[in-house]
Coordinates of C-alpha atoms and ligand atoms in Angstrom, one line a residue:
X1 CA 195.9 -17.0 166.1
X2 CA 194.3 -14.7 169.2
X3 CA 191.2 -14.6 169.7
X4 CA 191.0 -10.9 168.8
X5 CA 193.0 -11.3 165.1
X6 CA 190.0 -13.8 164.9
X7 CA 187.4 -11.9 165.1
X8 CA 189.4 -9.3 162.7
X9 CA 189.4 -12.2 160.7
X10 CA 185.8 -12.7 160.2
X11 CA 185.2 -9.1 160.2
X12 CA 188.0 -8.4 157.3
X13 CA 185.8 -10.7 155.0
X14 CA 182.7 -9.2 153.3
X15 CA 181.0 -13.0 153.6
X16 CA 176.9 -13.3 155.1
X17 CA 177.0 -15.3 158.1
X18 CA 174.4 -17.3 159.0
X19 CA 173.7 -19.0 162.4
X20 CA 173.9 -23.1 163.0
X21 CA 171.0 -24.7 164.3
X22 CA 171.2 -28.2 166.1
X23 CA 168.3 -29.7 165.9
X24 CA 169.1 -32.0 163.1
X25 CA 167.7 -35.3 162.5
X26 CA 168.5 -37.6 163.5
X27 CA 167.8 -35.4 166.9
X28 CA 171.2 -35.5 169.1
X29 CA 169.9 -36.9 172.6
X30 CA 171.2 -33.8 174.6
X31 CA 171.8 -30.1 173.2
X32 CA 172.7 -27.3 175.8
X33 CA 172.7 -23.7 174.6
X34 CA 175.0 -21.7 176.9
X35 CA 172.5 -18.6 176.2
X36 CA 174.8 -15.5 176.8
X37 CA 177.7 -16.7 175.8
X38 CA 179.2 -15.8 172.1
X39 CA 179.0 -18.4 169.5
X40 CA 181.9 -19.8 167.4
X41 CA 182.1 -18.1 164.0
X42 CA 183.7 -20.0 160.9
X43 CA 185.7 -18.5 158.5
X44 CA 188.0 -18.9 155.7
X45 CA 190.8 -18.9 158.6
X46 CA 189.0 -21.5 160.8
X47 CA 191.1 -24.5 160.5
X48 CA 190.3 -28.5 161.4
X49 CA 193.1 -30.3 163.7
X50 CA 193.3 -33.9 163.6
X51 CA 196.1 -35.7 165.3
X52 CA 196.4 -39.2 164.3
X53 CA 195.7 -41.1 160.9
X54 CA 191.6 -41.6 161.8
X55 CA 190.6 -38.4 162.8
X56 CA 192.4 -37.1 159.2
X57 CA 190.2 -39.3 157.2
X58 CA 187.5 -37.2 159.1
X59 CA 188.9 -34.0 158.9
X60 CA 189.2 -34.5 155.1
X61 CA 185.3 -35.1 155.0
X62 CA 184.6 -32.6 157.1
X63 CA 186.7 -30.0 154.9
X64 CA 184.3 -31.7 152.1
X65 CA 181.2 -31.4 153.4
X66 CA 181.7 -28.0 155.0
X67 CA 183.3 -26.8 151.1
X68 CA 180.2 -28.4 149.5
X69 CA 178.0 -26.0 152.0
X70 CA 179.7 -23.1 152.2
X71 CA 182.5 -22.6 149.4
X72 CA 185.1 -22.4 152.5
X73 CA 188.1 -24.9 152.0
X74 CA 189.4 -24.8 155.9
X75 CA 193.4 -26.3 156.5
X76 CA 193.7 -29.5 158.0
X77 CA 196.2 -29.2 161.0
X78 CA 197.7 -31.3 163.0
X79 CA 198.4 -29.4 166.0
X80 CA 195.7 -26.5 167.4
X81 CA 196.2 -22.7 167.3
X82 CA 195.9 -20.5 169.7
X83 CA 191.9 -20.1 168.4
X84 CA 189.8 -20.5 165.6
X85 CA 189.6 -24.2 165.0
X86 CA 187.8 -27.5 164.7
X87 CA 189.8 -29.9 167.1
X88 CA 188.4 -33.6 166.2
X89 CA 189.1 -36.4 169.5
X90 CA 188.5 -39.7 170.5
X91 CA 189.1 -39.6 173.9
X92 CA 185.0 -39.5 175.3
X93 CA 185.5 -42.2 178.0
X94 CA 181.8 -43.4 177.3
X95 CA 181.2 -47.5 176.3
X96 CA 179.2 -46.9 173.7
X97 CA 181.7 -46.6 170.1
X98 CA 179.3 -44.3 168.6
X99 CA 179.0 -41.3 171.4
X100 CA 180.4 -38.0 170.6
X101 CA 180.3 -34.6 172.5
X102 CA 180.5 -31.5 170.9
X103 CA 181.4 -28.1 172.7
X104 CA 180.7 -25.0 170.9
X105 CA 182.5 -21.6 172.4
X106 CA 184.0 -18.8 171.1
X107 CA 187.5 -19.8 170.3
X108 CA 187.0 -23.2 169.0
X109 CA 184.6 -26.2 168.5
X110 CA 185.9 -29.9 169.7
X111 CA 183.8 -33.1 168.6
X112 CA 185.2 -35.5 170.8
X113 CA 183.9 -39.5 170.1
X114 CA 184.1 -42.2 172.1
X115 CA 185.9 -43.7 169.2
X116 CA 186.8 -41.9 165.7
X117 CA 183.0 -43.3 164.4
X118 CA 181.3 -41.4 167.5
X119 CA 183.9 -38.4 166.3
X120 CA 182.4 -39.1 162.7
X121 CA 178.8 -38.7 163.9
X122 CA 179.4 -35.4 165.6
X123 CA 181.1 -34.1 162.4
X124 CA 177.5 -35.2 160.6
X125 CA 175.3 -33.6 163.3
X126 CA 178.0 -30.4 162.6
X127 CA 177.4 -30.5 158.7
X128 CA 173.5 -31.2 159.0
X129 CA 173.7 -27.9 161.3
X130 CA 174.2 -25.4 158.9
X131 CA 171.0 -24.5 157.7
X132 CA 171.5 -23.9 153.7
X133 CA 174.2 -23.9 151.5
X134 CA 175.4 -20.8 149.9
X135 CA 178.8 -18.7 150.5
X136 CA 178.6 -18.0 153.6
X137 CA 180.3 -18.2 157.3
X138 CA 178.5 -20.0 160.0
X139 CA 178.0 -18.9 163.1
X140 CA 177.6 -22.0 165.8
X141 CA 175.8 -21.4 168.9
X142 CA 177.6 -21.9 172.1
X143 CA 176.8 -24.9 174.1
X144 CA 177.5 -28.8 173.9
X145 CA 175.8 -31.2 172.7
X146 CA 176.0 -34.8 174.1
X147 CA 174.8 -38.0 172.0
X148 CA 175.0 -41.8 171.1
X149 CA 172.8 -44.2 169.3
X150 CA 169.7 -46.4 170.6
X151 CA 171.3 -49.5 168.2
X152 CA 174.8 -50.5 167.5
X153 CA 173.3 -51.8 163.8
X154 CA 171.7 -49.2 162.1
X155 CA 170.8 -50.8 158.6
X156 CA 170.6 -49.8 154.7
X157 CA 170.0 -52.3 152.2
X158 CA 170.1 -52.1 148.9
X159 CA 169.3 -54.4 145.6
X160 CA 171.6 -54.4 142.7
X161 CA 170.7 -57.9 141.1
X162 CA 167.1 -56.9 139.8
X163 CA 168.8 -53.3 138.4
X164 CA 172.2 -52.4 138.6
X165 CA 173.4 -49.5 139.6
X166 CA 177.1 -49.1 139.3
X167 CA 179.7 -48.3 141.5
X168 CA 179.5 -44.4 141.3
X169 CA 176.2 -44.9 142.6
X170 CA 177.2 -47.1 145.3
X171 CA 179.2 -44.6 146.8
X172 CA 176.4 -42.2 146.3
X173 CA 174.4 -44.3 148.6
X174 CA 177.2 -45.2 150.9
X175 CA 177.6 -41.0 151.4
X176 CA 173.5 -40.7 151.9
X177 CA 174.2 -43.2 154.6
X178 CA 176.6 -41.7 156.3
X179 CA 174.5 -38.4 156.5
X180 CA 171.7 -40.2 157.6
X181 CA 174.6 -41.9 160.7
X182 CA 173.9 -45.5 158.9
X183 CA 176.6 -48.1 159.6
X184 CA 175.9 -50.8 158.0
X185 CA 175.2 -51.4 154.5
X186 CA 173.6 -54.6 153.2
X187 CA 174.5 -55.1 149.8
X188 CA 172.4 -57.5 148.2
X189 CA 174.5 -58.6 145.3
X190 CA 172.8 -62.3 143.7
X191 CA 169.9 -62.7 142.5
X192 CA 167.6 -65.1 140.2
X193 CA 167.3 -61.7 137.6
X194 CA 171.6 -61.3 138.0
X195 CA 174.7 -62.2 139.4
X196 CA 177.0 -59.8 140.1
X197 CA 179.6 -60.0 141.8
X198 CA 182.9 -61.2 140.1
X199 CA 184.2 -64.6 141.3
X200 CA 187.4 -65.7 140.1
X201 CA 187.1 -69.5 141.0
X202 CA 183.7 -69.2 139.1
X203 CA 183.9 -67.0 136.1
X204 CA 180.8 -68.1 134.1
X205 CA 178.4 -66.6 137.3
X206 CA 179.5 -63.1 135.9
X207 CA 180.1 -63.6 132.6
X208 CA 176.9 -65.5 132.0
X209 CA 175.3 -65.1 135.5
X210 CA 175.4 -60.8 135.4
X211 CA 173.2 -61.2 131.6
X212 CA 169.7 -60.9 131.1
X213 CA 168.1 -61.3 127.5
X214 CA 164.9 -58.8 128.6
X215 CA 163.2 -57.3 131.5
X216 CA 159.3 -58.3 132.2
X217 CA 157.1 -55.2 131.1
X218 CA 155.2 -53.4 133.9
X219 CA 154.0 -54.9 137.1
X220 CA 154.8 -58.4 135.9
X221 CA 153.0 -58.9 133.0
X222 CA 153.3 -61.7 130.5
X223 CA 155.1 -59.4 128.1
X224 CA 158.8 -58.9 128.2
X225 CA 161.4 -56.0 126.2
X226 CA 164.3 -58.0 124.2
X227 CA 166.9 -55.3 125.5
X228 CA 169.6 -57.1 127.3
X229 CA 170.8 -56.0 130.6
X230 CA 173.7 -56.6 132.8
X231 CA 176.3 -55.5 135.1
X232 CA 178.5 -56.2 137.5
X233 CA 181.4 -55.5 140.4
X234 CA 184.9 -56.3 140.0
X235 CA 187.0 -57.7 142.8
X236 CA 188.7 -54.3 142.6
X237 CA 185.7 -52.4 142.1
X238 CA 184.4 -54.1 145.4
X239 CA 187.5 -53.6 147.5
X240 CA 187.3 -49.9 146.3
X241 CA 183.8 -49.8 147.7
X242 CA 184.7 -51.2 150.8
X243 CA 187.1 -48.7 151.6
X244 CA 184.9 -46.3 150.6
X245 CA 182.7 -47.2 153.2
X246 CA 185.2 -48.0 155.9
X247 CA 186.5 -44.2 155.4
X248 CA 182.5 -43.5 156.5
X249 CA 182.4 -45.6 159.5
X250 CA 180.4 -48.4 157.5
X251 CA 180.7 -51.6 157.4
X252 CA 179.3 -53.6 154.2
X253 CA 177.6 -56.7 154.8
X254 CA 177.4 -58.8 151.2
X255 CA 174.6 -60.9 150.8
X256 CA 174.9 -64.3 148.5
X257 CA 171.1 -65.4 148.6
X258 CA 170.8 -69.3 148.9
X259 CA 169.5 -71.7 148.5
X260 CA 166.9 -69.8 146.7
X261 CA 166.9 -66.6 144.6
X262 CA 170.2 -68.8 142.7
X263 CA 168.9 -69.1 139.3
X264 CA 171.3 -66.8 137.7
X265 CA 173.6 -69.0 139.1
X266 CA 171.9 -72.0 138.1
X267 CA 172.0 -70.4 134.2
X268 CA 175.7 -70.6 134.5
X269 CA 176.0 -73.7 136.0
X270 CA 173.4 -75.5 135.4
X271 CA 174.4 -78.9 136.9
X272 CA 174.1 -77.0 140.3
X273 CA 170.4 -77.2 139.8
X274 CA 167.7 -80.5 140.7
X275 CA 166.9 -80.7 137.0
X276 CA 170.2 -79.7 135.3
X277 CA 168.4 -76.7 133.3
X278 CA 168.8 -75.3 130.9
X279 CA 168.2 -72.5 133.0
X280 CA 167.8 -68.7 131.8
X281 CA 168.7 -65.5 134.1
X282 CA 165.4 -64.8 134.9
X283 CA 163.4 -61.9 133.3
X284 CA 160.5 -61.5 135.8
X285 CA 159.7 -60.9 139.3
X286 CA 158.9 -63.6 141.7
X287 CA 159.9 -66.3 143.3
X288 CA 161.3 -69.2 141.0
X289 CA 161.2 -72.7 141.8
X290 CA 164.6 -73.1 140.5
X291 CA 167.2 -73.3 143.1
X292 CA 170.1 -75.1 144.0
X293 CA 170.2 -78.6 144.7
X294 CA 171.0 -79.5 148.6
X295 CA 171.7 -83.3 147.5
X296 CA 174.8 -82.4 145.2
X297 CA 178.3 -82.5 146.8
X298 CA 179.5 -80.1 144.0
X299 CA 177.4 -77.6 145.1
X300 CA 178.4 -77.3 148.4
X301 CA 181.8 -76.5 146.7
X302 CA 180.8 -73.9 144.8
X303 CA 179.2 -72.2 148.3
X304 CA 182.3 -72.5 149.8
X305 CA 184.2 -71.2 146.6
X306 CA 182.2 -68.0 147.0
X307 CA 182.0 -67.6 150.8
X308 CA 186.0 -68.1 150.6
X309 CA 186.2 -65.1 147.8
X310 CA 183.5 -63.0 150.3
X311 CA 185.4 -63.4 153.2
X312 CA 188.3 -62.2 151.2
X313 CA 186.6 -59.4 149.7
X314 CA 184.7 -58.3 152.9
X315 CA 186.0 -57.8 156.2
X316 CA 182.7 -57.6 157.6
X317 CA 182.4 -59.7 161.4
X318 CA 178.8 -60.5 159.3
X319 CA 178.3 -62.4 156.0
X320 CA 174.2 -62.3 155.2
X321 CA 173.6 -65.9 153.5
X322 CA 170.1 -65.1 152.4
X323 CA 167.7 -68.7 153.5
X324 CA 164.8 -66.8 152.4
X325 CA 161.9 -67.5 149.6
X326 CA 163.7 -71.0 149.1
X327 CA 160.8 -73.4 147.2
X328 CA 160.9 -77.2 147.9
X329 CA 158.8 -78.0 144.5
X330 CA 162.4 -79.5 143.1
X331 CA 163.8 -80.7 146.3
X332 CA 160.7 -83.0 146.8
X333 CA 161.2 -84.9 143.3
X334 CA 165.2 -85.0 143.3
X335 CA 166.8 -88.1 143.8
X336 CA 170.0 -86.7 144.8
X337 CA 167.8 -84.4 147.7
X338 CA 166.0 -87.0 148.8
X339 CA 168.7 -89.6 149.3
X340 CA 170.6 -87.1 151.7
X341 CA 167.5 -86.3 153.4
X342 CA 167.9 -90.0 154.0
X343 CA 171.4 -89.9 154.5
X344 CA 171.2 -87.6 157.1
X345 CA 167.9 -89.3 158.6
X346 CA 165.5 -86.1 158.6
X347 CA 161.9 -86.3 158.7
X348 CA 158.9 -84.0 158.9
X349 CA 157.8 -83.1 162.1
X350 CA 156.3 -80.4 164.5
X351 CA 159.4 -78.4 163.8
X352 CA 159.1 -78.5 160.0
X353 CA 158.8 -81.0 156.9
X354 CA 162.2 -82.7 156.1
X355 CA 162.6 -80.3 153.2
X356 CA 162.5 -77.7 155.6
X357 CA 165.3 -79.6 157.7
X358 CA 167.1 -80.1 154.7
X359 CA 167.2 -76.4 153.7
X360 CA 168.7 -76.0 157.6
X361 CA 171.1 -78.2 156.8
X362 CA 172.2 -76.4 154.1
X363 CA 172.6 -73.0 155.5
X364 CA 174.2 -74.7 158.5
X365 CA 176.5 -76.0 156.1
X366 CA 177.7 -72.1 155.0
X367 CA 177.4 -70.8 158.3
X368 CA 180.0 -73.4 160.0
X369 CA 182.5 -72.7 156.4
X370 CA 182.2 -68.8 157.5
X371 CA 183.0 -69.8 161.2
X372 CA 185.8 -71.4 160.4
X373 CA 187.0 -68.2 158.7
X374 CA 185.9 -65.9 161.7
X375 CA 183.0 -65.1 160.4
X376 CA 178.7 -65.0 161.6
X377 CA 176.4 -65.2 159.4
X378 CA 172.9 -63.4 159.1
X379 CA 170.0 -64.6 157.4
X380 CA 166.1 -64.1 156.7
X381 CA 163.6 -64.9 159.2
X382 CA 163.3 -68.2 157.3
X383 CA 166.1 -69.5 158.6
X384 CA 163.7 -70.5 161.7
X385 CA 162.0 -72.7 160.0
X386 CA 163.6 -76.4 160.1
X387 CA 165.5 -75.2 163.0
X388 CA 167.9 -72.3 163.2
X389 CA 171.2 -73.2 163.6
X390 CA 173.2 -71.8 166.8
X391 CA 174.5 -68.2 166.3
X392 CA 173.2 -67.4 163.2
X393 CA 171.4 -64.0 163.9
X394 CA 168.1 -63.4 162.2
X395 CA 166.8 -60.7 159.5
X396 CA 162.9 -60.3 160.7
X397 CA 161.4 -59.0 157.5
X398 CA 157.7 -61.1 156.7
X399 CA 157.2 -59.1 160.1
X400 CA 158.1 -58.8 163.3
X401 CA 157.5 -62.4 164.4
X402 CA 160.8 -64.1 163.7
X403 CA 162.6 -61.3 165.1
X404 CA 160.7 -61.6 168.3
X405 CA 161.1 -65.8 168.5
X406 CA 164.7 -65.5 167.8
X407 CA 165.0 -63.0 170.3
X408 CA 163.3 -65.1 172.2
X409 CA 165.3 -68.4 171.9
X410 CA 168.4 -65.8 172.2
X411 CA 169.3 -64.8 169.1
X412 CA 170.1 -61.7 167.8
X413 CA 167.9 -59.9 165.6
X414 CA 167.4 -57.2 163.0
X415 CA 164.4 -55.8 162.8
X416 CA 163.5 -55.0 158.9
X417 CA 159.2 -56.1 158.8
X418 CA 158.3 -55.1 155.3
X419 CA 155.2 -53.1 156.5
X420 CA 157.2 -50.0 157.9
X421 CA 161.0 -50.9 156.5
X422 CA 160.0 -51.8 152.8
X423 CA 161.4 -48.6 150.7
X424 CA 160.1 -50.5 147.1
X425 CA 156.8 -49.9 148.7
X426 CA 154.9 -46.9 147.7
X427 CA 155.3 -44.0 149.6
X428 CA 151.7 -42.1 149.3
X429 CA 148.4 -43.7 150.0
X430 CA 147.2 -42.9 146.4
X431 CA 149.3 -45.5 144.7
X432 CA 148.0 -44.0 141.4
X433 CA 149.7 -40.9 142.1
X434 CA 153.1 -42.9 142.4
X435 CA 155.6 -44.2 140.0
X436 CA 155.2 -48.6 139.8
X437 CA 156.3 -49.8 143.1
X438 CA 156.2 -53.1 144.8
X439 CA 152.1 -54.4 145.1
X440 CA 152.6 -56.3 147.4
X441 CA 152.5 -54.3 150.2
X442 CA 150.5 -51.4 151.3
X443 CA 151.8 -48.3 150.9
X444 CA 154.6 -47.1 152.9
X445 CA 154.7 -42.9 154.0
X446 CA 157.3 -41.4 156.0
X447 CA 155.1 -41.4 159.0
X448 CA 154.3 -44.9 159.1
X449 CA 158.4 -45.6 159.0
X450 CA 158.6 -43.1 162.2
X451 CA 156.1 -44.6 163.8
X452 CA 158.1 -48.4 164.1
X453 CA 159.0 -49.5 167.2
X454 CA 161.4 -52.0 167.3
X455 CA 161.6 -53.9 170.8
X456 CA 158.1 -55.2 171.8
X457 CA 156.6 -53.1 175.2
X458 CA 156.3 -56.9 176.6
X459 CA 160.6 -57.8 176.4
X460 CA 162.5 -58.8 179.4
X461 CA 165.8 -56.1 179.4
X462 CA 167.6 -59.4 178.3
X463 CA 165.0 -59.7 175.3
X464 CA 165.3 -56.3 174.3
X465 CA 169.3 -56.1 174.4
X466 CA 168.9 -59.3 171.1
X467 CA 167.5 -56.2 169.0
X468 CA 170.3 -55.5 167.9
X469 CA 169.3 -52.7 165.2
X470 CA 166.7 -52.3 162.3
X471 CA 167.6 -51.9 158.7
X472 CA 165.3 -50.6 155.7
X473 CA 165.3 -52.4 152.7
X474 CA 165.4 -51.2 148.9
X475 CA 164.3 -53.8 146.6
X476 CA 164.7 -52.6 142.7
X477 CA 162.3 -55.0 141.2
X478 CA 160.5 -51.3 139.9
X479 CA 163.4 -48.9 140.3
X480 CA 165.4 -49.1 136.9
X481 CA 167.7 -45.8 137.8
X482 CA 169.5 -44.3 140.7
X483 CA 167.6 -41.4 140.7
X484 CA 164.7 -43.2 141.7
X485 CA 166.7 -45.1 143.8
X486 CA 166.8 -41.8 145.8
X487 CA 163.0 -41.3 145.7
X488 CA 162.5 -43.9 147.1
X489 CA 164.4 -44.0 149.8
X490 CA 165.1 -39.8 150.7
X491 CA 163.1 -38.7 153.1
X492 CA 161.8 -42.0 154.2
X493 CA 165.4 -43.0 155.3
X494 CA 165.3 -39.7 157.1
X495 CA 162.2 -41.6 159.5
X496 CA 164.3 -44.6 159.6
X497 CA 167.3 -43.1 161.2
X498 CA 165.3 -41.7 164.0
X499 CA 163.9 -44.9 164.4
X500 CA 167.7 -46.3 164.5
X501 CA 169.3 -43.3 166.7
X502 CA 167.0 -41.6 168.7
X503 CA 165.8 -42.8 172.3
X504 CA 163.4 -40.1 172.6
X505 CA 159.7 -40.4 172.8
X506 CA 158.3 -40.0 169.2
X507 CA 157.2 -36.7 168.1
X508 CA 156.6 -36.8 164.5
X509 CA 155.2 -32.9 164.0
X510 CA 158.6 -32.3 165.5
X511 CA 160.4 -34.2 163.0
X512 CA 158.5 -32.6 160.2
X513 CA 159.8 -29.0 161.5
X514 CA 163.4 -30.3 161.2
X515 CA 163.6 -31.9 158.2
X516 CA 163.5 -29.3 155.7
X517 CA 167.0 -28.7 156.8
X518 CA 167.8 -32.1 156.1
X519 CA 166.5 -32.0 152.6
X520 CA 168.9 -28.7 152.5
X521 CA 171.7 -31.3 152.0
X522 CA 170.2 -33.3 149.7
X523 CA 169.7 -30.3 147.6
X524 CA 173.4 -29.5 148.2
X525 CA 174.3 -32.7 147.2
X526 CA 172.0 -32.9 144.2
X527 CA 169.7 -35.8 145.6
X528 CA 166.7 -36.4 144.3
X529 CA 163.9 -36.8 146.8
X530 CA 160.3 -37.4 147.4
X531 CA 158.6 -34.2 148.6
X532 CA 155.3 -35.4 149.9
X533 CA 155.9 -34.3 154.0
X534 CA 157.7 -30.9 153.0
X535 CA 156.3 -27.9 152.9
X536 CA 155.5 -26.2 149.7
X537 CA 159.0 -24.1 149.6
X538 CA 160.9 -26.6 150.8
X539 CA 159.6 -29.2 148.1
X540 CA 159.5 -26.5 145.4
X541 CA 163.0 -26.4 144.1
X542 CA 163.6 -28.9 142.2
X543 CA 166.5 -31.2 143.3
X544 CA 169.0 -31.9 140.4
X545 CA 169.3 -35.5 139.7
X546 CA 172.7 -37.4 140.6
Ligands
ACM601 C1 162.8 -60.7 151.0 O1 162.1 -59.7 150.9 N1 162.6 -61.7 150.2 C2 163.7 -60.9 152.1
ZN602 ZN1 168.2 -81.7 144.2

């Protein structure tokens, strides 16, 4: 089309338009407004080009998201008109995968990544332009805008073992990530309250593992309901997830937890355990001493079993193995534990007790099965203690300390310290204002999540470059539904993306005047969200829950 049948175009429909504004969070590192030039104005005859089989899987969202916003359903293309089009590229000759440039003028808009992720971040940084929903056109601004990432891992976990939140809902969180430019998400899929993900070597871990008989009653109390719970992923459920998330430029990271956090595991097969049960899924918070036994050669099969059925499942370079909250109560009195502590000759030192050592050995144990199937392995920062096992990369979450030694002793690192990345924590300093959340920690407000500074000022360049990302974590001890699964997490993963993208000094009244055009997409998407920071008409209308 010419330019001028394009401007007929827009001027032959009766639509609104409304004008783009860029400053979306998370903020792009460079946006140029060529002032007197005309904008780029898009219509029911502004089409998206995509040229090759990744930048359609794009193009497909981007005709979703920019439907959701604006009720226009533009043609995918494959080759560019004459004007009046979205051209999405790959070809940015910058190292970093995630860069993108975007050029606003007149005839057309091109969002070219470095790769079709960096494409896929300009096409969120598009999307979050638009200012509200409604059916309208959009007039874009002329100019460019020029970005990448501080980190390469830029973290989301989530926990579906204490609740269970099904695979709808999964994708539901997957898409907040991706408008929030998160690429990785943590899935944290075993736990002593539920096991569930299906494996088919094992099926007892779902089909007894994935059951509850009752849920402890308030902020652990000694009473319990008798209403039985459960849930789980199939294989095909999974694989569909994965995709999912691949199609969104994320890559999900499945977490088995062990040796700890096992006893749903242990309540399926109980011989897997230092006392041989019985062995219940457990109803309450906490940390059980019931875990598996390191002295038991059967159990190291059934690791492997699993890890063999992850890696199959997952085709994440990372497999997260857990190590963390592992007691040594049974360990200490098991015969079979102590005679390979023998066996192997460990004994309590400076650089832990032999328990300790043996718990190393263990996760030593899963992280050489995943390297022999390509794989690394992440786990919690107690995976120092004992000695950490070369390569494994560390998840710093009792603070910021492990994150820093294993930094330190040249490990890589993800930064997660429960006192600014813990979304189960409350998110206003009256806690009796709040729905129950974790008491553990203090409460958690978006500001104190902006404020977190991953790479300590004192870091060598060499230091610094083992932060590899930071990650905020969802634990669903208190958080029975989805819905409150957004709460908890929308705007305060909002903060956290900043903290993951931006390379800018912090400005946190300046991130409060863009976020209410953030929270214009959850609306449009129907999130529900916490409106504590936003001003009184943003927060007013209520958001419909998902
Ligand atoms: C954890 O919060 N137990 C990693
Ligand atoms: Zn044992």
């Amino acid at each position: 089309m010419l330019p001028a049948l394009a401007v007929l175009a827009a001027s032959c429909d009766n639509r609104p338009a409304i004008t783009a504004d860029y400053d979306v969070v998370p903020l792009p590192a460079s946006i140029v407004l060529a002032e007197n030039a005309p904008g780029f104005t898009m219509n029911k005859n502004t089409c998206i080009v995509a040229s090759d089989a990744d930048q359609q899987k794009n193009a497909e969202l981007l005709a979703g998201y920019i439907a959701d916003l604006t009720g226009l359903n533009l043609k995918v293309v494959d080759k560019a008109p004459g004007s009046n089009f979205i051209s999405l590229e790959n070809t940015l000759g910058v190292e970093n995968p995630d860069a993108y440039a975007l050029a606003v003028n007149s005839d057309n808009i091109c969002i070219n990544g470095a790769t079709p992720a960096g494409t896929f971040y300009g096409i969120q940084t598009l999307r979050k332009s638009v200012p509200e929903a409604g059916e309208n056109n959009v007039v874009f601004p002329a100019g460019e805008i020029v970005d990448q990432p501080r980190f390469g891992y830029r973290g989301a976990h989530l926990d579906v073992a204490r609740h269970f939140f099904g695979p709808d809902s999964v994708k539901i969180f997957i898409d907040m990530l991706a408008l929030h430019n998160i690429n990785r998400f943590h899935w944290h899929l075993t736990e002593d309250q539920g096991w569930r993900l299906e494996i088919k070597s094992h099926p007892l871990l779902t089909e007894v593992g994935s059951k509850r008989s009752g849920t402890v009653l308030g902020a652990n109390t000694q009473e319990y309901d008798s209403i039985p719970y459960g849930g789980f992923y199939t294989q095909d459920e999974v694989r569909d997830i994965v995709k999912y998330a691949a199609d969104r430029h994320i890559t999900v990271i499945p977490e088995i937890d062990m040796p700890g956090h096992m006893q749903a595991a242990l309540a399926a097969y109980p011989s897997m355990g230092c006392t041989g049960g019985p062995y219940e899924v457990w109803r309450r918070w906490g940390v059980t001493d019931e875990v598996l036994c390191a002295g038991n050669d059967s159990v190291y099969k059934l690791v492997d079993d699993v890890l063999a059925e992850v890696c199959d499942l997952f085709p994440s370079e990372y497999i997260h193995i857990g190590g963390d909250e592992c007691p040594k109560v049974r360990w200490e009195k098991c015969t079979k534990c102590q005679a390979k502590i023998r066996q192997l000759g460990l004994k309590s030192d400076k650089g832990g007790t032999k328990e300790q050592k043996l718990q190393s050995y263990f996760m030593k144990h899963a992280q050489d099965f995943l390297a022999e199937h390509g794989r690394k392995t992440i786990g919690w920062d107690e995976i120092l203690e004992g000695g950490v096992n070369p390569g494994a990369v560390v998840m710093s979450w009792r603070g910021e300390e492990g994150g820093i030694a294993a930094a330190k002793m040249g490990h890589d690192a993800i930064m997660t310290p429960s006192k600014y990345m813990y979304f189960d924590f409350v998110q206003n300093e009256d806690r009796d204002k709040e729905p129950l959340g974790a008491s553990w920690g203090k409460p958690l407000t978006v500001e104190k999540v902006y404020s977190y500074e991953p790479i300590p000022e004192t870091f060598t360049p060499e230091e610094a470059a083992h932060i590899i990302g930071v990650q905020a974590n969802t634990w669903a001890e208190y958080i029975p539904t989805f819905s409150h699964v957004q709460y908890m997490t929308l705007p305060r993963m909002a903060a956290l993306s900043e903290v993951q993208w931006s390379s800018a000094p912090k400005d946190y009244e300046g991130f409060l005047t863009r976020l209410p055009q953030l929270v214009e997409q959850y609306k449009n998407q129907g999130y529900n969200y916490a409106k504590h920071v936003l001003p009184a008409e943003t927060a007013e209308q209520p958001a419909q829950d998902k």
